[in-house]
PDB file of C-alpha atoms in Angstrom:
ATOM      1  CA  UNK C1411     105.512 -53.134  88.807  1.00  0.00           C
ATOM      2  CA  UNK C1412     102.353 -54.239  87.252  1.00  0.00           C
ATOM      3  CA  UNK C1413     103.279 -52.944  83.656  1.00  0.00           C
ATOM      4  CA  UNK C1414     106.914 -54.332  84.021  1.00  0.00           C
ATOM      5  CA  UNK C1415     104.960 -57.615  84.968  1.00  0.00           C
ATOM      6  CA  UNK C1416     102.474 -57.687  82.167  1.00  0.00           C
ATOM      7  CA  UNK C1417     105.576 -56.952  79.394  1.00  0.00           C
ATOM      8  CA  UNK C1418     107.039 -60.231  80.319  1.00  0.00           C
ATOM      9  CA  UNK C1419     103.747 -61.651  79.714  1.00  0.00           C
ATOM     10  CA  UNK C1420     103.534 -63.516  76.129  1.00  0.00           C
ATOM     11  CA  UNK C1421     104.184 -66.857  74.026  1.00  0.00           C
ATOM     12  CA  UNK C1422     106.978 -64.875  72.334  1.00  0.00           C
ATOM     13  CA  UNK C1423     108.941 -63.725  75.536  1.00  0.00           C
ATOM     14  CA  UNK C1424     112.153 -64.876  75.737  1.00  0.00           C
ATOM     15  CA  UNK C1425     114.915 -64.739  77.942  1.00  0.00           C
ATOM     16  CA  UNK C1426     116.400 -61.637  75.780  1.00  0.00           C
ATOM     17  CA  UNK C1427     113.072 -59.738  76.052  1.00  0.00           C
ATOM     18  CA  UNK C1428     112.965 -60.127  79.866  1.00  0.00           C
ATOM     19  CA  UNK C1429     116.520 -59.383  80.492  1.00  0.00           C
ATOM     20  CA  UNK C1430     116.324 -55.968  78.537  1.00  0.00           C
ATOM     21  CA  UNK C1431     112.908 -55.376  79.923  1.00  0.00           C
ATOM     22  CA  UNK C1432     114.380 -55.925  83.596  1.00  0.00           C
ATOM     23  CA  UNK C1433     117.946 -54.051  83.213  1.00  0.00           C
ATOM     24  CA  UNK C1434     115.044 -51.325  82.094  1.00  0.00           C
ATOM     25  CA  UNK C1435     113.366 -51.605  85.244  1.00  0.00           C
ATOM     26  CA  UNK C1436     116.280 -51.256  87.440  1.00  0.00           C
ATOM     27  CA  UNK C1437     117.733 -47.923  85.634  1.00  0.00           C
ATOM     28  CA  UNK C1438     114.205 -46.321  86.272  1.00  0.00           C
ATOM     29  CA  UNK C1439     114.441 -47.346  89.568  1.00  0.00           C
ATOM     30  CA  UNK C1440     118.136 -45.513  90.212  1.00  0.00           C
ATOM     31  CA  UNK C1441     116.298 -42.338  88.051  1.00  0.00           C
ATOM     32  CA  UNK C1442     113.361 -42.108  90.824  1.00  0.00           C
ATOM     33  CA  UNK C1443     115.833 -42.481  93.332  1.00  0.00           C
ATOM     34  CA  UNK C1444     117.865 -39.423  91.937  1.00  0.00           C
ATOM     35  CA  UNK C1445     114.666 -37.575  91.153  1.00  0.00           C
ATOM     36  CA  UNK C1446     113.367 -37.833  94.420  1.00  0.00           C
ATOM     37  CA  UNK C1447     116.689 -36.331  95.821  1.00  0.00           C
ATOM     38  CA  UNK C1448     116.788 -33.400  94.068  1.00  0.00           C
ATOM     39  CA  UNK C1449     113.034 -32.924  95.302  1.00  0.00           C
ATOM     40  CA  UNK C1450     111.198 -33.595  91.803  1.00  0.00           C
ATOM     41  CA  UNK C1451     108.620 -35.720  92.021  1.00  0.00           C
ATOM     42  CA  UNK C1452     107.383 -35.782  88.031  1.00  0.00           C
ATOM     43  CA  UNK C1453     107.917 -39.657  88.261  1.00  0.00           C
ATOM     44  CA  UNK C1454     105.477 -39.997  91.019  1.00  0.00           C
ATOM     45  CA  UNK C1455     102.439 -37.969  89.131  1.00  0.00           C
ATOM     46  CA  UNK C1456      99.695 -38.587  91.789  1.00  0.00           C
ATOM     47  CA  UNK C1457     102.163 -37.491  94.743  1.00  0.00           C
ATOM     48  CA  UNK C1458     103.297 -34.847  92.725  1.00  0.00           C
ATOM     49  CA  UNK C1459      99.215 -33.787  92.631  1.00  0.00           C
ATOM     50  CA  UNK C1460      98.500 -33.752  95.297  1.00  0.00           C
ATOM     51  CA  UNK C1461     101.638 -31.639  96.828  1.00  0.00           C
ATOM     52  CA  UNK C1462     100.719 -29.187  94.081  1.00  0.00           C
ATOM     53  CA  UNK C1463      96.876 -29.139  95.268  1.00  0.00           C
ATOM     54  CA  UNK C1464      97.810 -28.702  98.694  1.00  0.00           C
ATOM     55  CA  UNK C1465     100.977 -26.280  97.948  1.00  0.00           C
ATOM     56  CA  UNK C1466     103.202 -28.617  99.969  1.00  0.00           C
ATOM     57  CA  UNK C1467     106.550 -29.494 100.008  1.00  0.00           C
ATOM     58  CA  UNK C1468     107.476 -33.095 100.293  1.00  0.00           C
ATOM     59  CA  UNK C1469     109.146 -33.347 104.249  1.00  0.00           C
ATOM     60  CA  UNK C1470     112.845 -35.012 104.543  1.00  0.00           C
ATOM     61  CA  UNK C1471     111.287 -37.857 106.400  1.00  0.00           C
ATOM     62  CA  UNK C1472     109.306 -38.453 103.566  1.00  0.00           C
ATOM     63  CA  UNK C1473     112.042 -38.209 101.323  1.00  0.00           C
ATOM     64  CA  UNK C1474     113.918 -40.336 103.038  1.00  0.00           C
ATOM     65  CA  UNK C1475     111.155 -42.763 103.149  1.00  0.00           C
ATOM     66  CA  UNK C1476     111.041 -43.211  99.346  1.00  0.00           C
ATOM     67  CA  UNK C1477     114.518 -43.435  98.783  1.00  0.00           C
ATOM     68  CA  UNK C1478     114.947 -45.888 101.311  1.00  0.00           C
ATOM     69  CA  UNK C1479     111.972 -48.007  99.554  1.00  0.00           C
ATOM     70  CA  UNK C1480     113.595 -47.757  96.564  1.00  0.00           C
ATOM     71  CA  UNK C1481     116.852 -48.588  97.269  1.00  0.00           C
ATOM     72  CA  UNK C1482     115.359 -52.431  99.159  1.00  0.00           C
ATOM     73  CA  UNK C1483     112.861 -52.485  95.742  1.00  0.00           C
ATOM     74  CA  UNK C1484     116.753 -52.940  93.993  1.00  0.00           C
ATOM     75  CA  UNK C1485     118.133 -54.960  95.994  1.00  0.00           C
ATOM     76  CA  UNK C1486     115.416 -56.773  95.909  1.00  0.00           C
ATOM     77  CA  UNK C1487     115.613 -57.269  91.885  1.00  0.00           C
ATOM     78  CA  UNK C1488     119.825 -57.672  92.445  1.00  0.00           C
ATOM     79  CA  UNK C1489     119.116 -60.674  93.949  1.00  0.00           C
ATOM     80  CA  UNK C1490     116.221 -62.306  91.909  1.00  0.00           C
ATOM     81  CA  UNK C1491     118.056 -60.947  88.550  1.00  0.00           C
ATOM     82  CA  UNK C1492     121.777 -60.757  89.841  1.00  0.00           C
ATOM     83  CA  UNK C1493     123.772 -58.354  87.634  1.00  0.00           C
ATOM     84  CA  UNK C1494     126.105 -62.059  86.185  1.00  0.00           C
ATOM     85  CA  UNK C1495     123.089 -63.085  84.390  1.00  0.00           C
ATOM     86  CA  UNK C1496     123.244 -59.907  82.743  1.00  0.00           C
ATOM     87  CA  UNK C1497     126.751 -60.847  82.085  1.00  0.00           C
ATOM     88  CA  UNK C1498     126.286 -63.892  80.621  1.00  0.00           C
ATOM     89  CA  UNK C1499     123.504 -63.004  78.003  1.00  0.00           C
ATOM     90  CA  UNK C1500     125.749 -60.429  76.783  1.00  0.00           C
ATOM     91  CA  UNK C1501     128.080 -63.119  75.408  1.00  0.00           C
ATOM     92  CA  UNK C1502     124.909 -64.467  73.524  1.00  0.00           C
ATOM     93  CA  UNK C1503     123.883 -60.922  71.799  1.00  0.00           C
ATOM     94  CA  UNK C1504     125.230 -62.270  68.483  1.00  0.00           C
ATOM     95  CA  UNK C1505     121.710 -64.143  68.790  1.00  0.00           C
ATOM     96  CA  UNK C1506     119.937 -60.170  68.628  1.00  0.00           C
ATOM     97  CA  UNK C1507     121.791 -58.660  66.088  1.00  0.00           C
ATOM     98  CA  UNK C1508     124.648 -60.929  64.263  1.00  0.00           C
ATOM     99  CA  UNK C1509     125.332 -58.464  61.824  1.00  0.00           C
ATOM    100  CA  UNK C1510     126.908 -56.090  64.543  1.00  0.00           C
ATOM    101  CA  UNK C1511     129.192 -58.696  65.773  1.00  0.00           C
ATOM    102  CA  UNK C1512     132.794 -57.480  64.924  1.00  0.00           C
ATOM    103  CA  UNK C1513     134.979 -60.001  67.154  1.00  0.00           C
ATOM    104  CA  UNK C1514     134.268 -63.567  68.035  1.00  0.00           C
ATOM    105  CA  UNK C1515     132.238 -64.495  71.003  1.00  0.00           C
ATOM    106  CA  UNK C1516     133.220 -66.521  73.694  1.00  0.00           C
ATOM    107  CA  UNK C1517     130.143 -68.845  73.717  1.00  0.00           C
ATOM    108  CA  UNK C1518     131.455 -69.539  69.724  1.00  0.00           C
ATOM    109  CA  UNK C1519     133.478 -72.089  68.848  1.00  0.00           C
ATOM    110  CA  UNK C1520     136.307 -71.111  66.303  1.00  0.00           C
ATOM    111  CA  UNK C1521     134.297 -73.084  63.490  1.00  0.00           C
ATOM    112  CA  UNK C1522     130.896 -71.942  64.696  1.00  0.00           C
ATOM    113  CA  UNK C1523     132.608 -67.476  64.050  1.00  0.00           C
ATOM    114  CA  UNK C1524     133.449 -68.899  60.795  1.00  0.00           C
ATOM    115  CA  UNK C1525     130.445 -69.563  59.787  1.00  0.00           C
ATOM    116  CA  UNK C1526     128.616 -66.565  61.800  1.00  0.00           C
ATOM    117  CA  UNK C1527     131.653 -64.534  59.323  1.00  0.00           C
ATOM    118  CA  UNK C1528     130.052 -65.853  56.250  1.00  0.00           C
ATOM    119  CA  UNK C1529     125.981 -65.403  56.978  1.00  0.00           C
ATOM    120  CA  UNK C1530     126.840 -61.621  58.143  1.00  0.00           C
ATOM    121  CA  UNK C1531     128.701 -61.076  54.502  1.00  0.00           C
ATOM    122  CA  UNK C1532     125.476 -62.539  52.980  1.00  0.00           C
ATOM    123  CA  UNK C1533     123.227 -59.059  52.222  1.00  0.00           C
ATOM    124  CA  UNK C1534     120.379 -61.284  51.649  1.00  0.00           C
ATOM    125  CA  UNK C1535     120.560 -62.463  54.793  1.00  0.00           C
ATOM    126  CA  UNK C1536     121.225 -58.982  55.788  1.00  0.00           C
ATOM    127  CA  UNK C1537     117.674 -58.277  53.845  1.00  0.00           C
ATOM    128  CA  UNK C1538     115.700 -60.979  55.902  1.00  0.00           C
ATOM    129  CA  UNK C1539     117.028 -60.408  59.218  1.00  0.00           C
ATOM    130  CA  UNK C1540     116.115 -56.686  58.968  1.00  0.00           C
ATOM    131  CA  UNK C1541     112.701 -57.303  58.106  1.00  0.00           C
ATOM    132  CA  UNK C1542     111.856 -60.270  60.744  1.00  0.00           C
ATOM    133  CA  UNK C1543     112.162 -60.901  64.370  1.00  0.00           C
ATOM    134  CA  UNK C1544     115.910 -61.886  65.253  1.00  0.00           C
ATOM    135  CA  UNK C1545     114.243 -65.592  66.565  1.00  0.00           C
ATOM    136  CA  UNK C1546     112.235 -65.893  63.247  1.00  0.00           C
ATOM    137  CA  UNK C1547     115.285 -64.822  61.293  1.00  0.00           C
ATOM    138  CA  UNK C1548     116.866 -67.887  63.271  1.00  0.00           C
ATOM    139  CA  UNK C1549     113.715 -70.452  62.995  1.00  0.00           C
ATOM    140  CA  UNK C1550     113.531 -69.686  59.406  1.00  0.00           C
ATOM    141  CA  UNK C1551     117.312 -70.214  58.205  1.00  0.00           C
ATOM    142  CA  UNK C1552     117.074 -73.152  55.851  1.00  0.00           C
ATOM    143  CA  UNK C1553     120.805 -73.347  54.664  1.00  0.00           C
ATOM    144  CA  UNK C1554     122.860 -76.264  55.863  1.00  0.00           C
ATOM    145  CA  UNK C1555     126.072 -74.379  56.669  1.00  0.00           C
ATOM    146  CA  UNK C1556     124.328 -71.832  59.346  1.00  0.00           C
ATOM    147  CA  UNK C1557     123.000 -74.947  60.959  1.00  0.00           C
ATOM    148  CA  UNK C1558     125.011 -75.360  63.911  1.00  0.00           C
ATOM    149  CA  UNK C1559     124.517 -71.537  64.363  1.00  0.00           C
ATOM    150  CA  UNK C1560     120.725 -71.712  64.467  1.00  0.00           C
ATOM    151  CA  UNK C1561     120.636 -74.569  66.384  1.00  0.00           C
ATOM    152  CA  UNK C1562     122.871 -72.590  69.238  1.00  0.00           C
ATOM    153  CA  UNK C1563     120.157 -69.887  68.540  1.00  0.00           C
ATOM    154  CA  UNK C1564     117.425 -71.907  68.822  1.00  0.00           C
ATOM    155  CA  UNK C1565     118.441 -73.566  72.684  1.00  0.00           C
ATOM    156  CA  UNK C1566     118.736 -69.487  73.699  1.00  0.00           C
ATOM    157  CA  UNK C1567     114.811 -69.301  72.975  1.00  0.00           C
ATOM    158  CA  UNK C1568     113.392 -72.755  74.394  1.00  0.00           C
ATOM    159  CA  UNK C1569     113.728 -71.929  78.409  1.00  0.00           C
ATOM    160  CA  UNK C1570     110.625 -70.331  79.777  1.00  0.00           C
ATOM    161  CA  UNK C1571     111.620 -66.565  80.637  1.00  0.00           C
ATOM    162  CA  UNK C1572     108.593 -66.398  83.059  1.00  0.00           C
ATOM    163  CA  UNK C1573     105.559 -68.477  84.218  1.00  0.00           C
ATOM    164  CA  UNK C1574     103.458 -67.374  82.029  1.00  0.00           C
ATOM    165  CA  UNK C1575     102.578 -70.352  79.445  1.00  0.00           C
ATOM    166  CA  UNK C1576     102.240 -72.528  82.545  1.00  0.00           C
ATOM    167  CA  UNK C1577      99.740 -70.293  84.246  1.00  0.00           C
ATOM    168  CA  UNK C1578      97.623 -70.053  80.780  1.00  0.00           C
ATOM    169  CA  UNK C1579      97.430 -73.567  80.831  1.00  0.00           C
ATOM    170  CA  UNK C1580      96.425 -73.630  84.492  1.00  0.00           C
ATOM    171  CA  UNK C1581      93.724 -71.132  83.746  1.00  0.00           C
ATOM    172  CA  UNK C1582      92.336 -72.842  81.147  1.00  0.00           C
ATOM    173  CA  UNK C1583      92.008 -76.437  82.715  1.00  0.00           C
ATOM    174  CA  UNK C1584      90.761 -74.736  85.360  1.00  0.00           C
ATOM    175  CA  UNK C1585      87.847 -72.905  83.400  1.00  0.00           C
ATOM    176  CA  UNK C1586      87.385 -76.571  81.378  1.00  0.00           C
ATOM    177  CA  UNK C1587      87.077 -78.872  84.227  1.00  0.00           C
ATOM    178  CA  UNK C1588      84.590 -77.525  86.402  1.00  0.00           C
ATOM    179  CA  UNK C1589      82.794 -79.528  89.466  1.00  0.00           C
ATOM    180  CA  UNK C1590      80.177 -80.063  86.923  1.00  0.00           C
ATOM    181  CA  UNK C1591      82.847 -82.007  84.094  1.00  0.00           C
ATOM    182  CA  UNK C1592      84.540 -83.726  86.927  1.00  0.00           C
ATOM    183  CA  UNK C1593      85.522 -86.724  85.199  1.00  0.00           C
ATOM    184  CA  UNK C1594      86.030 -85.255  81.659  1.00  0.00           C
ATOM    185  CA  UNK C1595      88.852 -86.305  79.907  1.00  0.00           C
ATOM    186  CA  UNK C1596      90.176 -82.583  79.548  1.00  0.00           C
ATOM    187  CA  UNK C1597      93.198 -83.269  77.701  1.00  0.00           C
ATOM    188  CA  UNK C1598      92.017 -82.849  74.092  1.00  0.00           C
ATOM    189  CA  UNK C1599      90.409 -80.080  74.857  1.00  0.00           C
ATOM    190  CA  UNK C1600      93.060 -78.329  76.669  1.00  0.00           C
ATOM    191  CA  UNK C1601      95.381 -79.363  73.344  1.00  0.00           C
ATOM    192  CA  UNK C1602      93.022 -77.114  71.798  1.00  0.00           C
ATOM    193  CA  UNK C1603      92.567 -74.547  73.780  1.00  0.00           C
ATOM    194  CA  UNK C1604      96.383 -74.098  74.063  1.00  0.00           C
ATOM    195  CA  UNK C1605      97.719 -74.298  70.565  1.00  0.00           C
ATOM    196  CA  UNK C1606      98.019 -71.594  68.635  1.00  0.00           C
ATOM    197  CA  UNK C1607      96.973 -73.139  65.409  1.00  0.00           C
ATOM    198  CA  UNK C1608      93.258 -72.786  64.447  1.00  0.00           C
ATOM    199  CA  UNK C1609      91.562 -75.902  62.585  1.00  0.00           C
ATOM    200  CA  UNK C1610      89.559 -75.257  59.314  1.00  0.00           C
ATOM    201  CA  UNK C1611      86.065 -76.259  60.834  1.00  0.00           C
ATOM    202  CA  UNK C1612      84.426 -75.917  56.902  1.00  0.00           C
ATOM    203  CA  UNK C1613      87.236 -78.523  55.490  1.00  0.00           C
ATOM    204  CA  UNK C1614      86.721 -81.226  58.704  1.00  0.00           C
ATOM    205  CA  UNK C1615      82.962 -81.276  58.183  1.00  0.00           C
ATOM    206  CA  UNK C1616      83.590 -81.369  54.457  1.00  0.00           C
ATOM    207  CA  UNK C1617      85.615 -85.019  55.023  1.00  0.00           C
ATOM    208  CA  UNK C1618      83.254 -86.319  57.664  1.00  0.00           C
ATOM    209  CA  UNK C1619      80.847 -88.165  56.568  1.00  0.00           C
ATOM    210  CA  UNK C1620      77.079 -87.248  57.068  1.00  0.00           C
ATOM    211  CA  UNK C1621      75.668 -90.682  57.850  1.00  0.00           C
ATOM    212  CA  UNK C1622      77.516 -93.492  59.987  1.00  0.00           C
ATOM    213  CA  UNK C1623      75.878 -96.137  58.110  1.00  0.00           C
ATOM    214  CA  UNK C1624      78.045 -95.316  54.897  1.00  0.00           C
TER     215      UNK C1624
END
């Protein structure tokens, strides 16, 4: 749980990367389940350890136990990450890979395949997508005619897949404005502190001047 929970941490995740990460999730969980049944216990390396140390065998109550946990730790992602979500992305996956697309989506217009038809004919295209991220393949297309396409791309990657940007920020207004800054004004420094970009400190002394009286 906490490494599933720390690989939908990021400023890149996006709803694609959480999805996949999650369906991921819940297939290991159905493997442990079946593992557990059969009496192997690789997936659970410290229980297996210690049954080998002690030259045990795991008891059916036990068993039972596990499985049982298991099966409420799926339902219990069913219903936070029910399986028509799942569903519904997959009539978006021409955002992932458009060049594997062979028949038109439903979430495309007629016009909108048309156009998707002519960028996956383009081997250029073909060139840049394979060597960038499928959402900077789609930040980065320039050309007029694949507009509407990368704007329809571009919505898929705005919503917030998980808490995490708003928790950063959190965090680092609340390591800014202490009880000792009380009445700061924290919000240009928490622009700072959040944005990625980092501002050439040698050229903004270079333009400020040294003396105010000039």
């Amino acid at each position: 749980m906490n490494e599933l929970s720390l690989s939908l941490q990021g400023r890149t995740m996006t709803i694609f990367d959480a999805s996949h990460k999650v369906s991921a999730f819940k297939r290991k969980i159905d493997y442990w389940a079946q593992c557990t049944t059969k009496g192997k216990f690789e997936c659970f390396p410290i229980m297996q350890a210690f049954l080998e140390e002690n030259d045990e065998q795991a008891s059916t109550n036990i068993v039972n136990e596990i499985i049982e946990h298991l099966k409420q730790l799926k339902n219990s992602f069913e219903q936070y990450f029910p399986a028509d979500r799942e569903v519904l992305l997959k009539d978006h996956e021409w955002v992932l890979n458009p060049f594997s697309v062979c028949m038109k989506p439903s979430s495309l217009s007629s016009s909108d395949y048309e156009r998707l038809i002519d960028l996956t004919s383009d081997l250029i295209l073909k060139s840049s997508f394979n060597s960038n991220a499928y959402a900077e393949f789609w930040l980065s297309l320039k050309d007029k005619s694949y507009e509407g396409l990368s704007e329809k791309a571009k919505t898929l990657f705005l919503p917030f897949a998980t808490t995490y940007l708003c928790e950063s920020g959190f965090s680092s207004y609340a390591a800014t404005k202490t009880k000792y800054r009380n009445r700061l004004n924290v919000e240009p420094d928490l622009r700072l502190q959040l944005s990625k970009i980092k501002p050439d400190i040698a050229k903004l002394c270079q333009n400020k001047q040294p003396h105010t009286s000039h």
